[in-house]
mmCIF file of C-alpha atoms in Angstrom:
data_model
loop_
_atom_site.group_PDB
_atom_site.id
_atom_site.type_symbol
_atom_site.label_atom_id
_atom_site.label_comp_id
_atom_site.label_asym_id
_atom_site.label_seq_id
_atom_site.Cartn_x
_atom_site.Cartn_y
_atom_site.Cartn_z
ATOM 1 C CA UNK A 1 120.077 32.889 96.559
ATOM 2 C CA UNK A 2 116.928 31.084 97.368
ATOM 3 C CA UNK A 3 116.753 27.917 99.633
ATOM 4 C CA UNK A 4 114.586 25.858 100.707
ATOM 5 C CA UNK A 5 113.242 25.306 104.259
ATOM 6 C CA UNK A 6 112.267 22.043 106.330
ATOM 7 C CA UNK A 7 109.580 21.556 108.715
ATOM 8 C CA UNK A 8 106.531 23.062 107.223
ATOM 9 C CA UNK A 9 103.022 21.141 105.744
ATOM 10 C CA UNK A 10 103.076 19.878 102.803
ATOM 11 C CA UNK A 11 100.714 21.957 101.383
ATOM 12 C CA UNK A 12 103.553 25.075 101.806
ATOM 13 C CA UNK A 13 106.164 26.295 99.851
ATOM 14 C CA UNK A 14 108.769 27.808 102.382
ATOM 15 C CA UNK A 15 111.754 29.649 101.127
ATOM 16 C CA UNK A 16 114.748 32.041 102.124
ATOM 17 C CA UNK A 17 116.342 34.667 100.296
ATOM 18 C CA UNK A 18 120.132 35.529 100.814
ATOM 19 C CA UNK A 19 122.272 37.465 99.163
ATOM 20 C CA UNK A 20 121.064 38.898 95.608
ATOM 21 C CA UNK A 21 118.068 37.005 93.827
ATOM 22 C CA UNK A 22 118.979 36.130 90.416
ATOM 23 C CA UNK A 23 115.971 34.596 87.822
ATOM 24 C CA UNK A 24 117.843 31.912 88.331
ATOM 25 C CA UNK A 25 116.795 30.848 91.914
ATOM 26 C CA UNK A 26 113.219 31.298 90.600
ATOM 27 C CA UNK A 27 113.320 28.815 88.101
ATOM 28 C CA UNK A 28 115.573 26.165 89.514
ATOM 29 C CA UNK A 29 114.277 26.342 93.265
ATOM 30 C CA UNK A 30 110.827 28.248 93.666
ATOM 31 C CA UNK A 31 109.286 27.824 90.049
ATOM 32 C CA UNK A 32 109.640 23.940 90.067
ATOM 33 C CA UNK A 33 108.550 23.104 94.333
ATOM 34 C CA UNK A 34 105.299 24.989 93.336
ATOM 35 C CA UNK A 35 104.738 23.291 90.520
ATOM 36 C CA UNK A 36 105.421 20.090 92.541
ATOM 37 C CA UNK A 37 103.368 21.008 95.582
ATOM 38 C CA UNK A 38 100.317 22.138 93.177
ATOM 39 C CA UNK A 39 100.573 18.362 92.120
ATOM 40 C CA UNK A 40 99.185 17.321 95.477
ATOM 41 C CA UNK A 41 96.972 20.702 96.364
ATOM 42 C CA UNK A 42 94.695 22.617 94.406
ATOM 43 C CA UNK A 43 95.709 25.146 96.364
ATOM 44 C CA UNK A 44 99.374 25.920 98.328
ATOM 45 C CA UNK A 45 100.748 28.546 100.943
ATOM 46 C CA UNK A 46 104.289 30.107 100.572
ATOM 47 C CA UNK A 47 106.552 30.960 103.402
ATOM 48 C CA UNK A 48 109.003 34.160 101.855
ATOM 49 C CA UNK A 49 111.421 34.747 104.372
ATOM 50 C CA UNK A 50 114.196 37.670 103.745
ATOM 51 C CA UNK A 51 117.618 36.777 105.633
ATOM 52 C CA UNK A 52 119.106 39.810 107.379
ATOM 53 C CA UNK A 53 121.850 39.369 104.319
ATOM 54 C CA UNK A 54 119.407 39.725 101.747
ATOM 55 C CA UNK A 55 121.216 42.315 99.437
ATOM 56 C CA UNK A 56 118.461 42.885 96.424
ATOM 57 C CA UNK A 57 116.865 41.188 93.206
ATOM 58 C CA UNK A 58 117.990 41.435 89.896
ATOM 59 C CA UNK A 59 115.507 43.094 87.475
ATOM 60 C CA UNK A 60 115.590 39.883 85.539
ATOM 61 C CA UNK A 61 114.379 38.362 88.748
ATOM 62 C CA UNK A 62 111.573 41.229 88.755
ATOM 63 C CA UNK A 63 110.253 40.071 85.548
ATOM 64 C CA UNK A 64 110.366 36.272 87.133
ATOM 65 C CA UNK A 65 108.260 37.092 89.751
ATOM 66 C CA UNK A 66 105.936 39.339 87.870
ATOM 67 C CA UNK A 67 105.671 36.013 85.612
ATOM 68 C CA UNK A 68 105.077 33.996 89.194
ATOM 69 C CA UNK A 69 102.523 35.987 89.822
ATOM 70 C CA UNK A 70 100.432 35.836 86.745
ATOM 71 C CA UNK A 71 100.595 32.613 86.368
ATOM 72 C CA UNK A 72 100.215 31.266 89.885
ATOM 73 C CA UNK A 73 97.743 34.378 91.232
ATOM 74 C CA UNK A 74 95.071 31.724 92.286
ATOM 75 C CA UNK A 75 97.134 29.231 93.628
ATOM 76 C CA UNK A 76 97.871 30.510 96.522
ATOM 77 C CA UNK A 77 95.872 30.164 99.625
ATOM 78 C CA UNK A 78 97.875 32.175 102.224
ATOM 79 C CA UNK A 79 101.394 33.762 102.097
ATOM 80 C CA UNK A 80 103.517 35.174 104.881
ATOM 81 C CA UNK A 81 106.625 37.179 104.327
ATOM 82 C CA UNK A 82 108.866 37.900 106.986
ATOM 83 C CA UNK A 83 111.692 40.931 106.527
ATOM 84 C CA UNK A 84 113.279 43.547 109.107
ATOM 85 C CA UNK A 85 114.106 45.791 106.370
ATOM 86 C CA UNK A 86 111.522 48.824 105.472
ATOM 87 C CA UNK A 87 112.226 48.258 101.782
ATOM 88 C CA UNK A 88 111.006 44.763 101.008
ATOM 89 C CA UNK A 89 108.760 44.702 104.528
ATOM 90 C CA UNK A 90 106.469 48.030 102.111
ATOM 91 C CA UNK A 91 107.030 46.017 98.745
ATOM 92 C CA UNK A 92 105.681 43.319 100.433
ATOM 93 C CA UNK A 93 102.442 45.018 101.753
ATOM 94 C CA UNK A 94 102.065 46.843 98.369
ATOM 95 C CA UNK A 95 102.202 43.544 96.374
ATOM 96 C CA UNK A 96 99.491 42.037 98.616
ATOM 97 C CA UNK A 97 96.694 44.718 97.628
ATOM 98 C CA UNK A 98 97.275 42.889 94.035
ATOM 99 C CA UNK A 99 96.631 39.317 94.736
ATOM 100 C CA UNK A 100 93.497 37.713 95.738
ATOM 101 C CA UNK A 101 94.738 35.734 98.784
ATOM 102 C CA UNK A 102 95.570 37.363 102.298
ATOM 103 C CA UNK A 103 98.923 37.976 102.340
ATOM 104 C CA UNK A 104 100.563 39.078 105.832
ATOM 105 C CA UNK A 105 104.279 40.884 106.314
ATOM 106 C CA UNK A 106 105.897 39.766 109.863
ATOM 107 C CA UNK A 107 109.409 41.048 111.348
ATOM 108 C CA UNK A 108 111.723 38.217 111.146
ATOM 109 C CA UNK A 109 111.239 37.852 115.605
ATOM 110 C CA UNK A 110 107.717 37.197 114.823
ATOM 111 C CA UNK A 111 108.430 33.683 113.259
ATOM 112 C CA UNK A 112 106.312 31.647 115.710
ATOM 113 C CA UNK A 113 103.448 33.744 115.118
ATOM 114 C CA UNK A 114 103.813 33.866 111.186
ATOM 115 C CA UNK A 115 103.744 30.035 111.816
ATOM 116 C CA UNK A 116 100.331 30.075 113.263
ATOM 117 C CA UNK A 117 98.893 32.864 111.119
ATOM 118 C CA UNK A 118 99.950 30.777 108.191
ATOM 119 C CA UNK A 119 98.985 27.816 109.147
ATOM 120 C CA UNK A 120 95.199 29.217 110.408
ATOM 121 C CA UNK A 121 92.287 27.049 108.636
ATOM 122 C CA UNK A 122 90.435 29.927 106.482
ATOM 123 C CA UNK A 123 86.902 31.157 108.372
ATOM 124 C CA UNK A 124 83.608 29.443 107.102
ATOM 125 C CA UNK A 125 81.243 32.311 105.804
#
């Protein structure tokens, strides 16, 4: 199950996953608030947060997020994902040497600075 969380920019798409992912919670919660945030912001940051119950993702939900990806891959400016577990903490790193924004993995105690790393303006060059 995916929900969505309160208190963060506008400009940020902040979820939590619970339970088992299903395609489902891709295209009735995340699919259509990034499609509503990328009305207002050429460019958006997503908060992926993995709940200590997080069980696993259905492969249909694998092929949803694959599809996320692709279609979405320069939309993103930033995205933090916070998980204690080793499994989706090294998917997570692997699947950010594929997309072209920075992409950071934090332990779910490490909220506050997630927060700040997320919300850092990007460096002039």
């Amino acid at each position: 199950m995916l929900t969505l969380l309160a208190d963060f920019p506008h400009d940020t798409v902040a979820v939590r996953a619970a339970g088992v992912l299903s395609g489902a919670d891709y295209q009735q919660v995340l699919v259509p608030e990034i499609e509503q945030k990328l009305q207002d912001h050429a460019s958006i940051r997503l908060w992926y947060e993995f709940d200590p119950d997080f069980q696993g993702i259905t492969v249909g939900t694998l092929w949803h997020d694959a599809v996320l990806g692709f279609f979405h891959l320069s939309d993103f400016s930033r995205i933090v994902v916070l998980a204690d577990d080793t499994r989706m903490r090294g998917m997570a790193q692997t699947l950010a040497g594929m997309l072209a924004c920075p992409v950071k993995v934090f332990s779910l105690q490490m909220r506050e600075q997630a927060k700040a790393w997320l919300n850092e303006q990007p460096k002039k060059v």
